[in-house]
mmCIF file of C-alpha atoms in Angstrom:
data_model
loop_
_atom_site.group_PDB
_atom_site.id
_atom_site.type_symbol
_atom_site.label_atom_id
_atom_site.label_comp_id
_atom_site.label_asym_id
_atom_site.label_seq_id
_atom_site.Cartn_x
_atom_site.Cartn_y
_atom_site.Cartn_z
ATOM 1 C CA ASP A 3 -8.697 18.034 -22.284
ATOM 2 C CA ARG A 4 -5.518 16.360 -23.650
ATOM 3 C CA TYR A 5 -7.434 12.943 -23.981
ATOM 4 C CA LYS A 6 -11.032 14.165 -24.101
ATOM 5 C CA ASP A 7 -11.686 12.251 -27.406
ATOM 6 C CA GLU A 8 -9.651 9.245 -26.695
ATOM 7 C CA ASN A 9 -10.729 5.753 -25.926
ATOM 8 C CA PHE A 10 -8.418 3.429 -23.857
ATOM 9 C CA ASP A 11 -7.476 -0.403 -23.695
ATOM 10 C CA LEU A 12 -6.713 0.041 -20.109
ATOM 11 C CA ILE A 13 -7.909 2.393 -17.261
ATOM 12 C CA PHE A 14 -6.439 2.322 -13.736
ATOM 13 C CA ILE A 15 -8.516 3.612 -11.046
ATOM 14 C CA ASP A 16 -6.677 4.651 -7.717
ATOM 15 C CA GLY A 17 -8.126 7.993 -6.755
ATOM 16 C CA GLU A 18 -10.338 9.032 -4.073
ATOM 17 C CA HIS A 19 -11.211 5.826 -1.948
ATOM 18 C CA THR A 20 -14.972 6.467 -1.419
ATOM 19 C CA LYS A 21 -17.587 3.992 -2.922
ATOM 20 C CA GLU A 22 -19.330 7.069 -4.492
ATOM 21 C CA GLN A 23 -16.250 8.335 -6.209
ATOM 22 C CA VAL A 24 -15.116 4.739 -7.250
ATOM 23 C CA GLU A 25 -18.705 4.325 -8.744
ATOM 24 C CA LYS A 26 -18.444 7.601 -10.710
ATOM 25 C CA ASP A 27 -14.783 6.595 -11.905
ATOM 26 C CA ILE A 28 -16.086 3.334 -13.024
ATOM 27 C CA ASP A 29 -19.023 4.578 -14.833
ATOM 28 C CA ASN A 30 -16.799 7.319 -16.558
ATOM 29 C CA SER A 31 -14.348 4.743 -17.439
ATOM 30 C CA PHE A 32 -17.006 2.436 -19.358
ATOM 31 C CA ASN A 33 -17.709 5.609 -21.402
ATOM 32 C CA ARG A 34 -14.025 5.661 -22.587
ATOM 33 C CA LEU A 35 -13.208 2.043 -22.651
ATOM 34 C CA LEU A 36 -12.593 0.244 -25.954
ATOM 35 C CA PRO A 37 -14.760 -2.892 -26.487
ATOM 36 C CA ASN A 38 -12.054 -5.402 -25.287
ATOM 37 C CA GLY A 39 -10.545 -3.082 -22.702
ATOM 38 C CA THR A 40 -10.000 -3.476 -19.008
ATOM 39 C CA ILE A 41 -10.713 -1.409 -15.995
ATOM 40 C CA VAL A 42 -8.394 -2.088 -12.959
ATOM 41 C CA VAL A 43 -9.468 -0.832 -9.620
ATOM 42 C CA HIS A 44 -6.916 -0.629 -6.741
ATOM 43 C CA ASP A 45 -7.358 -1.172 -3.223
ATOM 44 C CA THR A 46 -10.305 -3.672 -3.467
ATOM 45 C CA ASN A 47 -9.045 -6.029 -0.843
ATOM 46 C CA PRO A 48 -8.386 -3.978 2.483
ATOM 47 C CA PRO A 49 -6.242 -6.237 4.760
ATOM 48 C CA LYS A 50 -7.711 -5.202 8.063
ATOM 49 C CA GLU A 51 -10.448 -2.963 9.529
ATOM 50 C CA ASP A 52 -8.400 0.158 9.976
ATOM 51 C CA TRP A 53 -7.527 0.099 6.257
ATOM 52 C CA LEU A 54 -11.252 1.017 5.533
ATOM 53 C CA SER A 55 -10.264 4.695 6.379
ATOM 54 C CA PRO A 56 -10.419 7.162 3.449
ATOM 55 C CA GLY A 57 -6.684 7.697 3.522
ATOM 56 C CA MET A 58 -6.070 3.981 2.937
ATOM 57 C CA CYS A 59 -8.487 1.715 0.928
ATOM 58 C CA GLY A 60 -11.588 3.332 2.152
ATOM 59 C CA ASP A 61 -14.992 1.891 1.038
ATOM 60 C CA GLY A 62 -14.209 1.824 -2.554
ATOM 61 C CA TRP A 63 -14.450 -1.979 -2.538
ATOM 62 C CA GLU A 64 -18.286 -1.473 -2.158
ATOM 63 C CA ALA A 65 -18.426 -0.001 -5.831
ATOM 64 C CA PHE A 66 -16.859 -3.176 -7.031
ATOM 65 C CA ALA A 67 -18.988 -5.337 -5.075
ATOM 66 C CA LYS A 68 -22.092 -3.726 -6.127
ATOM 67 C CA LEU A 69 -21.288 -4.593 -9.870
ATOM 68 C CA ARG A 70 -20.435 -8.047 -8.810
ATOM 69 C CA SER A 71 -23.922 -8.448 -7.600
ATOM 70 C CA THR A 72 -25.804 -6.595 -10.478
ATOM 71 C CA ARG A 73 -24.075 -6.929 -13.678
ATOM 72 C CA GLU A 74 -24.065 -10.266 -15.435
ATOM 73 C CA ASP A 75 -22.552 -8.619 -18.526
ATOM 74 C CA LEU A 76 -19.279 -8.089 -16.856
ATOM 75 C CA ASN A 77 -16.174 -10.218 -16.324
ATOM 76 C CA MET A 78 -14.853 -9.306 -12.760
ATOM 77 C CA PHE A 79 -12.351 -10.826 -10.304
ATOM 78 C CA CYS A 80 -9.976 -9.447 -7.695
ATOM 79 C CA VAL A 81 -6.396 -10.380 -7.184
ATOM 80 C CA PRO A 82 -5.745 -9.936 -3.357
ATOM 81 C CA ASP A 83 -2.061 -8.706 -3.758
ATOM 82 C CA ASN A 84 -1.235 -5.181 -3.179
ATOM 83 C CA PHE A 85 -4.404 -4.320 -1.237
ATOM 84 C CA GLY A 86 -6.563 -5.736 -4.040
ATOM 85 C CA ILE A 87 -6.493 -5.461 -7.774
ATOM 86 C CA GLY A 88 -10.055 -5.557 -9.036
ATOM 87 C CA VAL A 89 -10.341 -6.474 -12.778
ATOM 88 C CA ILE A 90 -13.434 -5.282 -14.782
ATOM 89 C CA GLN A 91 -14.059 -6.349 -18.427
ATOM 90 C CA ARG A 92 -17.120 -6.813 -20.578
ATOM 91 C CA GLY A 93 -18.053 -10.367 -20.729
ATOM 92 C CA SER A 94 -20.213 -12.480 -18.337
ATOM 93 C CA GLN A 95 -20.098 -13.606 -14.827
ATOM 94 C CA GLU A 96 -22.244 -15.369 -12.322
ATOM 95 C CA ILE A 97 -23.274 -12.530 -10.151
ATOM 96 C CA TRP A 98 -22.956 -12.500 -6.273
ATOM 97 C CA LYS A 99 -26.359 -13.342 -4.927
ATOM 98 C CA GLY A 100 -26.187 -12.442 -1.260
ATOM 99 C CA GLU A 101 -27.481 -9.331 0.239
ATOM 100 C CA LEU A 102 -24.960 -6.411 -0.054
ATOM 101 C CA GLY A 103 -23.685 -4.992 3.317
ATOM 102 C CA SER A 104 -20.926 -2.719 4.330
ATOM 103 C CA GLY A 105 -18.247 -2.496 6.895
ATOM 104 C CA TRP A 106 -15.320 -4.705 7.766
ATOM 105 C CA ASN A 107 -17.245 -7.688 9.231
ATOM 106 C CA PHE A 108 -19.365 -7.961 6.098
ATOM 107 C CA PHE A 109 -16.393 -7.597 3.861
ATOM 108 C CA ASN A 110 -14.164 -9.971 5.837
ATOM 109 C CA GLU A 111 -16.753 -12.691 6.008
ATOM 110 C CA ASN A 112 -17.934 -12.551 2.382
ATOM 111 C CA LYS A 113 -14.819 -11.318 0.384
ATOM 112 C CA ASP A 114 -13.706 -14.387 -1.245
ATOM 113 C CA ASP A 115 -17.092 -14.979 -3.219
ATOM 114 C CA LEU A 116 -18.146 -11.335 -3.289
ATOM 115 C CA MET A 117 -14.982 -9.941 -4.725
ATOM 116 C CA ASN A 118 -14.304 -13.236 -6.745
ATOM 117 C CA ILE A 119 -10.787 -13.638 -5.241
ATOM 118 C CA VAL A 120 -8.441 -15.303 -7.522
ATOM 119 C CA SER A 121 -4.591 -15.867 -7.393
ATOM 120 C CA PHE A 122 -2.192 -13.816 -9.326
ATOM 121 C CA GLU A 123 -1.048 -17.020 -11.003
ATOM 122 C CA SER A 124 -4.514 -17.787 -12.153
ATOM 123 C CA MET A 125 -5.392 -14.325 -13.338
ATOM 124 C CA LYS A 126 -4.416 -14.789 -16.874
ATOM 125 C CA GLU A 127 -6.964 -17.588 -17.408
ATOM 126 C CA ARG A 128 -9.708 -15.318 -16.122
ATOM 127 C CA LEU A 129 -8.994 -12.421 -18.665
ATOM 128 C CA VAL A 130 -11.392 -12.139 -21.624
#
């Protein structure tokens, strides 16, 4: 209740690592995000299959991927460092046009384009 009437420039999501909860967290974040604000989602680049377990990165990356394939009104990219730092801002993007899947094989084969992987050094150029 302390921040119930506040809006934020930056919201960091690193809670329950399920796609359902990450979707809810992102949706709720948009309701509290200032117009030029940024949502940062941790664990969007699991390094190997066993990291898809709920105690690690889980399948939260799928919530990020869903927005990458449906929302042209967002600026989204993922810095692969530290198990993935997904950045979401209002803006524009070319959406990912492939058919969404799930699981390790799908993620591993499509992650560069699907998650819009960029280097940490080039991240600054991508922010709106």
